[in-house]
Structure formats: C-alpha cells, structure tokens
Coordinates of C-alpha atoms (C1' of nucleotides) in Angstrom, one line a residue:
Chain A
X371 CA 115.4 64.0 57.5
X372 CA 114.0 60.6 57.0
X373 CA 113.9 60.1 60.7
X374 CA 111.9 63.4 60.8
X375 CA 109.6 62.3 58.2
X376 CA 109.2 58.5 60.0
X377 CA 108.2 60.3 63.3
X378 CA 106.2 62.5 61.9
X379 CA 104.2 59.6 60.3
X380 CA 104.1 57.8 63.5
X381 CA 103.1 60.9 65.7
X382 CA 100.2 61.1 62.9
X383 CA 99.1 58.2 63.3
X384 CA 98.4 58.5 67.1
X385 CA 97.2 62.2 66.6
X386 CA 94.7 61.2 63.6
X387 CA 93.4 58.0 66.0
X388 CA 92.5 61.0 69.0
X389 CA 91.3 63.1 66.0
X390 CA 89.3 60.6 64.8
X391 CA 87.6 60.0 68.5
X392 CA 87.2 63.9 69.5
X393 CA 83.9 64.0 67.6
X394 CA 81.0 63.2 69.5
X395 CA 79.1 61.1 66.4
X396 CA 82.7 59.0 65.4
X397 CA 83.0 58.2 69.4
X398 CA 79.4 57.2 69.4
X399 CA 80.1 55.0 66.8
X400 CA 83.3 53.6 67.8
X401 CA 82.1 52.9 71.2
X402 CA 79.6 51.4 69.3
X403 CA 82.2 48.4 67.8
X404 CA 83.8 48.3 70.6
X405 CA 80.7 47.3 72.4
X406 CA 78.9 45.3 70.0
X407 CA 81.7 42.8 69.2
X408 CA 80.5 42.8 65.6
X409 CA 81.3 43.7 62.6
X410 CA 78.7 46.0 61.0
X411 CA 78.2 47.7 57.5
X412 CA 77.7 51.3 56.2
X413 CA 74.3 50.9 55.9
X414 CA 73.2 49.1 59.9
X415 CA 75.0 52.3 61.1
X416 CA 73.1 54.6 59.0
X417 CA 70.1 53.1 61.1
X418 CA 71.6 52.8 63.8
X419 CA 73.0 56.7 64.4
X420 CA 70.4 58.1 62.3
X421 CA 73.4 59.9 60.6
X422 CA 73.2 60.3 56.5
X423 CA 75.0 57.6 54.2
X424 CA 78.2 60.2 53.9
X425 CA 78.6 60.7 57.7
X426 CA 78.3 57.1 58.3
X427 CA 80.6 55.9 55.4
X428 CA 83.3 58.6 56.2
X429 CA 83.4 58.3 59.9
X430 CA 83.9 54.4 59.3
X431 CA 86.4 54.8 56.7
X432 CA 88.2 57.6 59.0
X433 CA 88.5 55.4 62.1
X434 CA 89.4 52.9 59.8
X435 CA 92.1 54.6 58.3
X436 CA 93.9 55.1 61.4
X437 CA 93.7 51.2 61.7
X438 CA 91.2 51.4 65.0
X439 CA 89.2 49.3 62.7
X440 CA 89.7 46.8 60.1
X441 CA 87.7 46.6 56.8
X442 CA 86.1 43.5 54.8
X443 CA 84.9 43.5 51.6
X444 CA 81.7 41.4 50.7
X445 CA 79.7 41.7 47.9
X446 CA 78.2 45.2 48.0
X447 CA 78.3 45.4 51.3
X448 CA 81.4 47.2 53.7
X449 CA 82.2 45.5 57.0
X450 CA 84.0 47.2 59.7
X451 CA 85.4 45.4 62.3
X452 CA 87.5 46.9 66.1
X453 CA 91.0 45.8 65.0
X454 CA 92.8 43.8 67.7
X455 CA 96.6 43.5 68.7
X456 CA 97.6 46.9 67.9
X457 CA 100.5 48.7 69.4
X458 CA 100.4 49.2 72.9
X459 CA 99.1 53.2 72.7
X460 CA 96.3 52.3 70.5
X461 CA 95.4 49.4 72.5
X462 CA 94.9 51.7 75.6
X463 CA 93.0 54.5 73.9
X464 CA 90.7 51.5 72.8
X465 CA 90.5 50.6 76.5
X466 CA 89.6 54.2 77.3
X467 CA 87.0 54.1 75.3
X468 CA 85.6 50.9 76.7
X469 CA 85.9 52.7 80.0
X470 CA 82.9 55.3 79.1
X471 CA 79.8 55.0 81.3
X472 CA 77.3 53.2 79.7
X473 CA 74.4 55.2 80.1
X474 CA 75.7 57.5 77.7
X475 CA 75.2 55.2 74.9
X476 CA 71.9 53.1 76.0
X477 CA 69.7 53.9 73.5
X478 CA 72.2 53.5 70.5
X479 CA 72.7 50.2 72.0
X480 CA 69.4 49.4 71.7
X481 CA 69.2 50.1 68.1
X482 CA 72.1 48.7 67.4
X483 CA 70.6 45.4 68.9
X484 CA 67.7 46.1 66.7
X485 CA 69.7 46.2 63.8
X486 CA 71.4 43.3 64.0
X487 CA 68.4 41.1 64.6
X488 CA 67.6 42.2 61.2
X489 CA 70.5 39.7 59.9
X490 CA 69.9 36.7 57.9
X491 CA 72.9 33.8 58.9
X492 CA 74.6 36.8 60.8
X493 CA 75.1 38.4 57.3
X494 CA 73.3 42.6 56.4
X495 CA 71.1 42.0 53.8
X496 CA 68.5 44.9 54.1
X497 CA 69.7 48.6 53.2
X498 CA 69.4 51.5 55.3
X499 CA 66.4 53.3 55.9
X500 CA 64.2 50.4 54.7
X501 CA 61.1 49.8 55.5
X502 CA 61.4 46.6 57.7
X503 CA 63.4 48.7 60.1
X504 CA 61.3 52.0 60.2
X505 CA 58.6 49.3 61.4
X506 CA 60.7 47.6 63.7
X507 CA 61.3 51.2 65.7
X508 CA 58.1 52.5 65.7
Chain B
X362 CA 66.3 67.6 79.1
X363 CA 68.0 67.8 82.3
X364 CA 69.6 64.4 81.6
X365 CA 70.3 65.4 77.7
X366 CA 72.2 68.6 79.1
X367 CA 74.3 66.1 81.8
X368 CA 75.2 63.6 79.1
X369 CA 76.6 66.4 76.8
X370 CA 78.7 67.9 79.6
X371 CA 80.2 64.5 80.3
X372 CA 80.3 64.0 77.1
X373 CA 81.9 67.0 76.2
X374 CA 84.9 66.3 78.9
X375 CA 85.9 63.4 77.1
X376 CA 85.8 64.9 74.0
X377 CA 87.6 67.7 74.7
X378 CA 90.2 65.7 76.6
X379 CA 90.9 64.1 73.2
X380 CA 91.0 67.5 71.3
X381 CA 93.7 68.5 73.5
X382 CA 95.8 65.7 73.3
X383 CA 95.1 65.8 69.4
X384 CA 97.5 68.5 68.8
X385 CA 101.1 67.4 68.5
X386 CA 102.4 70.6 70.6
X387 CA 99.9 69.5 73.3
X388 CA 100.5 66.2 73.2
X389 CA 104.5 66.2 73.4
X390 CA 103.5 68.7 76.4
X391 CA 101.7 66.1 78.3
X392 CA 103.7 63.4 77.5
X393 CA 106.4 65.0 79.0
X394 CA 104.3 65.6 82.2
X395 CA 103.8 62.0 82.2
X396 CA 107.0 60.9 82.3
X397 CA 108.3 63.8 83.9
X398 CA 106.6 63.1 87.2
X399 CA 107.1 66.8 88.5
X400 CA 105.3 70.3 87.9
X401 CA 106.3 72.4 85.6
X402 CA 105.7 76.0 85.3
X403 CA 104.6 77.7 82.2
X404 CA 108.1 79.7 81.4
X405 CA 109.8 75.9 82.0
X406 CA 107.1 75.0 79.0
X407 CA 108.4 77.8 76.6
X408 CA 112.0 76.9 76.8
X409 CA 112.0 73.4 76.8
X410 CA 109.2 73.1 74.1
X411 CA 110.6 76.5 72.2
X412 CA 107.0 77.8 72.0
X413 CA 106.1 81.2 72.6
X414 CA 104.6 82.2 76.0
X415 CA 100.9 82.4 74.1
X416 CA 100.7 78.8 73.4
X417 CA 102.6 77.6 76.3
X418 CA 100.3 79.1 78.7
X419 CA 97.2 78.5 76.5
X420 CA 98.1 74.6 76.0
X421 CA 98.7 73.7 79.7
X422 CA 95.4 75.7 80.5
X423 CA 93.4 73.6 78.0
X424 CA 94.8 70.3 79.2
X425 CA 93.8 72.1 82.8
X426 CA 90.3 72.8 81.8
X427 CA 89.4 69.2 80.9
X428 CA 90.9 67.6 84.2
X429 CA 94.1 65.9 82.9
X430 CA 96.2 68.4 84.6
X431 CA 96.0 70.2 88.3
X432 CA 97.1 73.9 88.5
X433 CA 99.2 75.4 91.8
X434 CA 99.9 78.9 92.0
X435 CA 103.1 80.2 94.0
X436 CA 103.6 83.7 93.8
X437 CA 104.0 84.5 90.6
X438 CA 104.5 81.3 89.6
X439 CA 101.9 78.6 88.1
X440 CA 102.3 74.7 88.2
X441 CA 101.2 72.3 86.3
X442 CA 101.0 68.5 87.6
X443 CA 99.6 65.7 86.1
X444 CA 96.1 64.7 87.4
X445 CA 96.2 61.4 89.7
X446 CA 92.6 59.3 90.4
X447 CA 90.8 60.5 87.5
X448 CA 87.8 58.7 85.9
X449 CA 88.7 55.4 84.7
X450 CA 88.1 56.5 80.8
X451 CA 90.5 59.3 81.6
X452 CA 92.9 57.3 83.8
X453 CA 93.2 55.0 80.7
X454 CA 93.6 57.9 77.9
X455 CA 97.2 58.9 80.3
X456 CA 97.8 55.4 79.9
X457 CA 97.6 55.8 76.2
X458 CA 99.7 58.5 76.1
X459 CA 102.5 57.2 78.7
X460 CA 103.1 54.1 76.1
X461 CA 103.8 56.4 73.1
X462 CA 107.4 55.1 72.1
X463 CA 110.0 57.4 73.8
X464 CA 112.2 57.6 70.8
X465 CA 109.8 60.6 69.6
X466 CA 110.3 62.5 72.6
X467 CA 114.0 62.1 73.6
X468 CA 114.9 65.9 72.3
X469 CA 112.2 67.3 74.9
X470 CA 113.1 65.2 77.4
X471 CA 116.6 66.5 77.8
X472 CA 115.8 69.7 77.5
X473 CA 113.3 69.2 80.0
X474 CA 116.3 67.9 82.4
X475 CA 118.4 70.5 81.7
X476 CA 115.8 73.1 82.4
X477 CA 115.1 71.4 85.6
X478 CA 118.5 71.4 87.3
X479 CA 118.2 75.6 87.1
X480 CA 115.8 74.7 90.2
X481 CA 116.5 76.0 93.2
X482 CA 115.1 73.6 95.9
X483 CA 112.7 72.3 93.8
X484 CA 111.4 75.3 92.5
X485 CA 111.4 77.5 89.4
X486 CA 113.5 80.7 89.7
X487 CA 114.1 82.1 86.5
X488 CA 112.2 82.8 83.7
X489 CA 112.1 81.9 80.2
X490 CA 114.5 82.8 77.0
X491 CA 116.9 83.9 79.9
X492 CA 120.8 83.8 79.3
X493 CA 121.2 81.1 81.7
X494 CA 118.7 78.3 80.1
X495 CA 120.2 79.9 76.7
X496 CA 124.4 79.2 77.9
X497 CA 122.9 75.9 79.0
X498 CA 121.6 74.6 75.8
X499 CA 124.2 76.0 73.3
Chain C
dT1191 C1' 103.9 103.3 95.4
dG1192 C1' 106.1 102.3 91.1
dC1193 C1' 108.0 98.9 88.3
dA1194 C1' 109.5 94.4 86.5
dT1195 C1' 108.0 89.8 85.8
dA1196 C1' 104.9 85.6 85.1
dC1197 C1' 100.9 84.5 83.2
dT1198 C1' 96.2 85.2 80.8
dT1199 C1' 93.1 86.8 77.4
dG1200 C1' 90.9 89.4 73.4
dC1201 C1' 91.3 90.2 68.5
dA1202 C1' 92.1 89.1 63.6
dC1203 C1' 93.3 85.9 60.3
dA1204 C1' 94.9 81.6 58.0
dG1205 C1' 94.3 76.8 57.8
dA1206 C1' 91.7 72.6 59.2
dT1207 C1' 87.3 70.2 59.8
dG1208 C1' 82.2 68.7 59.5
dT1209 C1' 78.3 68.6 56.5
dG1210 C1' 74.9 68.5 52.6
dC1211 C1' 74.5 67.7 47.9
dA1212 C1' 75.6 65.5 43.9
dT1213 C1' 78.4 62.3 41.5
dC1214 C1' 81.1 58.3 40.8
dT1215 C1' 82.7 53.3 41.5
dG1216 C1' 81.9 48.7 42.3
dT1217 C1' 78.9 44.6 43.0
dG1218 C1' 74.8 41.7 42.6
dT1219 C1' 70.7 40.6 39.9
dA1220 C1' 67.2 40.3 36.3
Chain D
dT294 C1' 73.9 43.8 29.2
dA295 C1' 71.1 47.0 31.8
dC296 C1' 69.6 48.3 36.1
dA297 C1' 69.5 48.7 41.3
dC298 C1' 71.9 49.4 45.3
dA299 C1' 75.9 49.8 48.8
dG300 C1' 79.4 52.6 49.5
dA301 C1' 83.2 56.2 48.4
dT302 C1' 84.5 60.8 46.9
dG303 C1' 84.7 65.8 45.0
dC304 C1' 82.8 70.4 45.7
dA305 C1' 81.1 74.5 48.2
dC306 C1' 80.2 76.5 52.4
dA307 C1' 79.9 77.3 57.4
dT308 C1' 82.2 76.4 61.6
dC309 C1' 86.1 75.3 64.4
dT310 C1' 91.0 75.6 65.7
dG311 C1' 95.9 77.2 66.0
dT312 C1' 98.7 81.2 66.0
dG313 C1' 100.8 85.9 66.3
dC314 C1' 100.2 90.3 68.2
dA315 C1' 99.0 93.3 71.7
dA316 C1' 96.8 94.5 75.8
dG317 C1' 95.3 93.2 80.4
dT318 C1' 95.8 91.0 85.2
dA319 C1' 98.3 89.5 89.2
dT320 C1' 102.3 88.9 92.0
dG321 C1' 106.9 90.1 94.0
dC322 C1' 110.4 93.5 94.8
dA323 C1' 112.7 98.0 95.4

DNA sequence: TGCATACTTGCACAGATGTGCATCTGTGTA
DNA sequence: TACACAGATGCACATCTGTGCAAGTATGCA
C-alpha cells in the first residue's frame, strides 16, 4: 500500500506537469520562460498575455507546483524561474516544448521583450496594466 | 485569419497530444507502446490493461487522432504502432514518456508479454477476456 | 446469407477544470 | 500605524472529460 500510494504520487507528478501544459494560455506561457531565459513576475505576464491577475498568478503557481518552474520571493513581487536539472522525463517534456515552431509564439515574444525593457537593474518595478506600458504598445 | 485558424490547428495537435498522454490509463498505454516496440491490437489492450473494450478502443483512437500512434487494419483486427519521424516537439514528448521510471509499469509489462506469446506468427488470434489469456494469468 | 466477433460511436451522467468576481494575505512606503 | 499594491485563494458557474451502457458498423466464417 505505501508503494501504491509512492507511485501514485510520482505518476501525478508527471500527469499534473502534461496537465499543466495541455492548455493553450499555460503552454504560451511556459514556452514563454523557456524562451526568455528570465525570470519574470505575476504582474510582466499579466502584460505580457493580456490574461487577468488570477489566470496569470494561477497558471504560474500551477506550472510551478509541478516543479517545471521555481519560485523566488522578493519584496512584493513573485519571480518565476524554468527550473533546471530535473529528472530525466521532465527534462524532455521541457525540451519538447523548446521544440515548438516559433512562429507560433512571435508576437508574445515581442511583448515579452517589451516588458522586460521596462526593468530598472534587471529588477520589475512597474505593476501590470500601468500606464508606461499601455504607451509603450500603442 | 487564415494564419490565426493554421496556428490553432497546430496548436491544437500539441495540445491535444498532451491531453492524451495526461490521463494515467492513456499514458501507461503508450508507455507500453514505447517500450513494447510491436503493435498491439485493441482486445490485446483490454486484457493487459484490464479495461473495458470502451476505453481501450477509445484511448488508442485518441492517441491515433493526434499522430503519436499509426493504425493498420487486418481483417477484423486493428493495430496500433507507435508513430516513427514525427515533428521534433512530438518526437521529444515520446522521449519524455520513454524515460518515465519502469518500476511504475512492471505489472503491465508482464502482462503485456504474456499476452504476446498467445501470437500466432506474429499476429493476434484470440480475443479478449478469453479462457486462454484468463488460465494464463491466474 | 446468417451469425459471431472485433471494434467504434452515441447518449447520459458524474467528476474535473477554467474563469470571473470578490476577498484575503503579505510586503513596501508614507 | 495606515495605506497602496503584488499576488494568492475561496466561491459560483459554465464547460470539458472520463466512464458505463447500449447500439451500430465492419469483417471473417459456416
């Protein structure tokens, strides 16, 4: 029985990680980190997706949870980060998400790139939906 | 528009591809058609998986439908067969799955074998729940 | 041609999931 | 200490998904 319950926990693992990645907005924005090679906060993917503050802070927090990303806490704001050296499965589903075509993904990129010139010393400091960045996309 | 409609059939191939694998009875069905290396009919599926002929046939028809398997009809027979020189995001996500520890899936994997050596030539000749296949495993 | 068998599919229902809204927690700042 | 803001979470509701049941399709065999 506590073998059941250990490969039940692992096999969730693994199934909440595809889970996690069969919705087209989480996959947007986990191809997202694994592109960017940044971390990036609730708030920059707000802008970035256009999605509202709970869509953004639960698909982080979900990806997150099945350790596809890692979290950092500073000040106020969230940081979420593509985790590295994960077990071999995970690494590949990461890989097969690097593997999308691009083109699907161009003008998030461009947003995100946006975004992130917003930074002050490579740190967020401006919330989502601010005016600086409705300016800076119009 | 045209473009739009293109990027959300690709899109959607991907995504559904993960759906499918996101299901722990489809999953330990295409894992063992990775590892298996040989077709497999749909009344092989049922015994060795213990699922009923419903979800059997509907789970190796949705992992089918998005391209990770190929389908070969023989009489009244249908194979499955995993899907060789896919997309490289695809390719990748079977390489995901083929380095899921094997400790989860040893129980399928010798039923699968068993199941296997009631082939005749290579090929399927009795269907499933039959006294044979249920002699073998008792 | 009639029947058994292998597989597929439509229907109904229970459980899971995504989303908007509102609220709550935690942190920085005046 | 009071307030503003980033982010997390509970609730209600619509939608999606898995499953059992039963009927339908297709193939082989007598």
């Amino acid at each position: 029985m506590v073998i059941e319950k250990h490969k039940a926990v692992m096999d969730d693992n693994y199934i909440d990680a595809l889970k996690a990645l069969a919705e087209p907005n989480r996959l947007r924005l986990f191809w997202l980190l694994v592109h960017v090679d940044q971390r990036i906060t609730v708030a920059e993917a707000m802008d970035v997706t256009g999605e509202t503050q709970y869509n953004a802070s639960r698909s982080l927090k979900m990806l997150y949870k099945t350790g596809l990303l890692t979290q950092e806490k500073r000040g106020k704001w969230v940081y979420y980060t593509l985790a590295y050296q994960l077990e071999p499965h995970l690494d590949k589903l990461i890989e097969s998400v690097r593997c999308l075509p691009k083109e699907r993904f161009s003008d998030i990129t461009t947003r995100c790139k946006q975004r992130l010139s917003m930074r002050v010393d490579g740190e967020c400091m401006i919330g989502a939906n601010s005016e600086e960045w409705l300016n800076l996309i119009s």
